[in-house]
Amino acid sequence: MNDPSSFYDNTDTASEGQVNTIPIPVEIVSEEEMAFIEAALASTRPLLSSTPSFSSSSLSSSPARLALVSALPSVLSPLRKPTGSLHSAACSRPLPVPPDIEDSAGPAPPKSLLHQFRSRRGLTVTDITATEWCEKQMEFVLLHGKPKRTEAMKAGSDRHTQLEKEVVEKVEVPIKSVEDSWALKFMNFIVGANQLMFEGLTRELPVIGVVEGVWMIGVIDEIRTPINEATLHPILVDTKTRYKATRPSEAQKRNARLQLMCYKYLWDNLVADTFPTDHFFNHFNLNPLYILSGDVKEYIVSLGFSAKTLEDVFTYFRDTCCLLSPSQGQLLLRRQILPLASLPSSRYELQSDHSLLEEYHFSYDAVWFKIQIQECLKFWLGERDANYVSQAERWKCQFCAFTAKCPLIATSNKRAE
DNA sequence: ATTGCTGAAAGG
């Protein structure tokens, strides 16, 4: 009963009373974070040094943007149910289940991977890039689970965390429903967009939209507004870290270009202010009139807004979108070398010596982007089987955890016959 | 069946 693991046990009814008894340490700002903020205030932050001064003092009192992080939403962890059922009975409001989902006895044709694995959440930009890297690997990940993270991935994540902390202060907010979690996501967009407009830079900005008929979500690594230039159009940036000072392969660059083009597409669609709100609520099965939890409302107030329902948040969201400009056609990829001895223990001490390997500008290509997405979607929609990597990119298999299971490797090994 | 959990992205 006092076992902390029972927090995630949804076999019992997840009543609201139970949720309320969870001892969540709600800290607006920890001492550590406060020290960081004060240090940030005292020191010059190069990326923000061009911040214009404002008559309003509210901005200077909060140098870092608040990002709201969902914390321990018991209704959102239905997958822990031991039955393996996708839709736990403990879920307060079960999502609509297609009528044929119980006909698992019959040899019904397999549903598309999109339907099986992403119908509730939509595709992520990461799904797109992973698919472009290798569809077969993507398929293995979906069917067999993700392989272990590599050290390079951990180091990359850490570097991104560092970059984010330069401009964003994270706050944990307890949530009780999916509506709460979407409200936080949209508030994070609103606050990030405001930070972009007033300070010229924001990081880790969540975006969402429909691409080729499919809902897609992502998090833009970085957006800057060139303050001193004539254009108001922000530029989208992504930082890639590397262990070795070798030049990235063409496949890696192509993959990163696709990623940034996804972000541009989503951003530009948001600022076009044509967001299909009703479609959104329907697709994700959300109640716009849902009353946000007290904690969520409280934090929204702390950001200077006032909202009772998810719909209220959407009003602010749409108002914000109207104020934004489409992004530049030029996208920016930054490559950064990590120190060789980047041991796990020293990963957090990289602040000095971020030698930049290269800054790589390239142009958005709407036609190429559309073709890439359509190819990816053929895989996701089950219109064709997963493709293997081309002969020229067979080297990717060296980095793949699924080679033992992969028919491509098996056939090439016994091609002797 | 990874990471700090629901999540998105992390590098190759």
Short mmCIF file of N, CA, C and O (backbone and C1' of nucleotides) in Angstrom, two decimals, chain A residues 8 72-73 126 144 146 149 217 219 241 259 399, chain B:
data_model
loop_
_atom_site.label_atom_id
_atom_site.label_comp_id
_atom_site.label_asym_id
_atom_site.label_seq_id
_atom_site.Cartn_x
_atom_site.Cartn_y
_atom_site.Cartn_z
N TYR A 8 1.38 3.46 -10.09
CA TYR A 8 1.13 3.18 -11.49
C TYR A 8 0.18 2.00 -11.67
O TYR A 8 -0.06 1.56 -12.75
N LEU A 72 3.14 12.70 -13.13
CA LEU A 72 2.36 11.61 -12.54
C LEU A 72 0.86 11.62 -12.84
O LEU A 72 0.05 11.64 -11.93
N PRO A 73 0.52 11.59 -14.08
CA PRO A 73 -0.91 11.52 -14.38
C PRO A 73 -1.37 10.07 -14.36
O PRO A 73 -1.12 9.34 -15.30
N THR A 126 9.92 12.51 -34.99
CA THR A 126 10.92 11.46 -34.82
C THR A 126 10.51 10.18 -35.54
O THR A 126 11.36 9.47 -36.09
N HIS A 144 8.94 -4.97 -31.73
CA HIS A 144 9.78 -5.62 -30.72
C HIS A 144 10.27 -4.69 -29.63
O HIS A 144 10.96 -5.13 -28.71
N LYS A 146 12.07 -0.82 -28.34
CA LYS A 146 13.27 -0.05 -28.66
C LYS A 146 14.51 -0.68 -28.07
O LYS A 146 14.49 -1.15 -26.93
N ARG A 149 19.54 2.66 -25.41
CA ARG A 149 20.12 3.92 -25.88
C ARG A 149 21.63 3.81 -25.90
O ARG A 149 22.23 3.22 -25.02
N ILE A 217 3.07 15.53 -34.44
CA ILE A 217 3.53 16.42 -33.38
C ILE A 217 5.05 16.38 -33.32
O ILE A 217 5.69 15.42 -33.78
N VAL A 219 8.76 18.66 -31.50
CA VAL A 219 9.32 19.69 -30.64
C VAL A 219 10.47 20.34 -31.39
O VAL A 219 11.48 19.68 -31.68
N THR A 241 24.79 16.74 -32.17
CA THR A 241 26.09 16.51 -31.54
C THR A 241 26.74 15.26 -32.13
O THR A 241 26.06 14.35 -32.59
N GLN A 259 13.90 16.36 -40.95
CA GLN A 259 13.40 16.72 -39.63
C GLN A 259 13.08 18.22 -39.55
O GLN A 259 11.99 18.61 -39.13
N PHE A 399 24.89 -0.36 -37.36
CA PHE A 399 24.46 0.33 -36.16
C PHE A 399 23.08 -0.12 -35.69
O PHE A 399 22.50 0.47 -34.79
P DA B 1 11.23 -7.22 -25.97
"O5'" DA B 1 11.82 -6.04 -25.07
"C5'" DA B 1 12.93 -5.40 -24.76
"C4'" DA B 1 12.58 -3.97 -24.66
"C3'" DA B 1 12.54 -3.44 -23.23
"O3'" DA B 1 13.00 -2.10 -23.28
"C1'" DA B 1 10.44 -3.08 -24.21
P DT B 2 12.89 -1.01 -22.38
"O5'" DT B 2 13.85 0.02 -23.14
"C5'" DT B 2 15.19 -0.34 -23.46
"C4'" DT B 2 16.16 0.75 -23.00
"C3'" DT B 2 15.74 1.45 -21.72
"O3'" DT B 2 16.89 1.82 -21.02
"C1'" DT B 2 15.68 2.99 -23.50
P DT B 3 16.80 2.15 -19.51
"O5'" DT B 3 16.61 3.75 -19.58
"C5'" DT B 3 17.69 4.56 -19.20
"C4'" DT B 3 17.43 5.97 -19.71
"C3'" DT B 3 16.69 6.85 -18.69
"O3'" DT B 3 17.55 7.91 -18.35
"C1'" DT B 3 15.92 7.20 -20.90
P DG B 4 17.82 8.29 -16.93
"O5'" DG B 4 16.41 8.21 -16.19
"C5'" DG B 4 16.21 7.56 -14.95
"C4'" DG B 4 14.78 7.88 -14.52
"C3'" DG B 4 13.72 7.74 -15.62
"O3'" DG B 4 12.62 7.04 -15.11
"C1'" DG B 4 13.77 9.96 -14.82
P DC B 5 12.47 5.59 -15.66
"O5'" DC B 5 10.99 5.46 -16.15
"C5'" DC B 5 10.30 6.54 -16.74
"C4'" DC B 5 8.87 6.14 -16.80
"C3'" DC B 5 8.12 6.81 -17.93
"O3'" DC B 5 7.08 5.97 -18.37
"C1'" DC B 5 7.38 7.63 -15.84
P DT B 6 7.17 5.42 -19.73
"O5'" DT B 6 6.12 6.29 -20.54
"C5'" DT B 6 5.45 7.33 -19.88
"C4'" DT B 6 4.03 7.36 -20.46
"C3'" DT B 6 3.93 8.41 -21.56
"O3'" DT B 6 2.93 8.05 -22.46
"C1'" DT B 6 2.86 9.12 -19.56
P DG B 7 3.15 8.39 -23.92
"O5'" DG B 7 3.86 9.83 -23.86
"C5'" DG B 7 3.11 11.02 -23.95
"C4'" DG B 7 3.97 12.10 -24.56
"C3'" DG B 7 4.59 11.71 -25.91
"O3'" DG B 7 4.66 12.88 -26.69
"C1'" DG B 7 6.32 12.05 -24.35
P DA B 8 4.67 12.74 -28.24
"O5'" DA B 8 6.05 13.40 -28.66
"C5'" DA B 8 6.31 14.75 -28.33
"C4'" DA B 8 7.76 15.06 -28.60
"C3'" DA B 8 8.32 14.54 -29.93
"O3'" DA B 8 9.06 15.60 -30.51
"C1'" DA B 8 9.61 13.72 -28.11
P DA B 9 9.94 15.34 -31.79
"O5'" DA B 9 11.37 15.09 -31.17
"C5'" DA B 9 11.95 16.07 -30.32
"C4'" DA B 9 13.30 15.61 -29.82
"C3'" DA B 9 14.29 15.21 -30.92
"O3'" DA B 9 15.52 15.83 -30.62
"C1'" DA B 9 14.05 13.46 -29.36
P DA B 10 16.72 15.82 -31.59
"O5'" DA B 10 17.72 14.83 -30.86
"C5'" DA B 10 18.23 15.15 -29.57
"C4'" DA B 10 18.95 13.96 -29.01
"C3'" DA B 10 19.79 13.23 -30.04
"O3'" DA B 10 21.11 13.78 -30.03
"C1'" DA B 10 18.56 11.71 -28.64
P DG B 11 21.83 14.04 -31.43
"O5'" DG B 11 22.48 12.63 -31.74
"C5'" DG B 11 23.50 12.13 -30.86
"C4'" DG B 11 24.10 10.87 -31.45
"C3'" DG B 11 24.60 11.01 -32.89
"O3'" DG B 11 25.72 10.13 -33.05
"C1'" DG B 11 22.80 9.49 -32.85
P DG B 12 26.54 10.12 -34.36
"O5'" DG B 12 26.09 8.76 -35.06
"C5'" DG B 12 26.33 7.53 -34.39
"C4'" DG B 12 25.89 6.38 -35.26
"C3'" DG B 12 26.33 6.50 -36.73
"O3'" DG B 12 26.65 5.21 -37.22
"C1'" DG B 12 23.99 6.34 -36.64
#
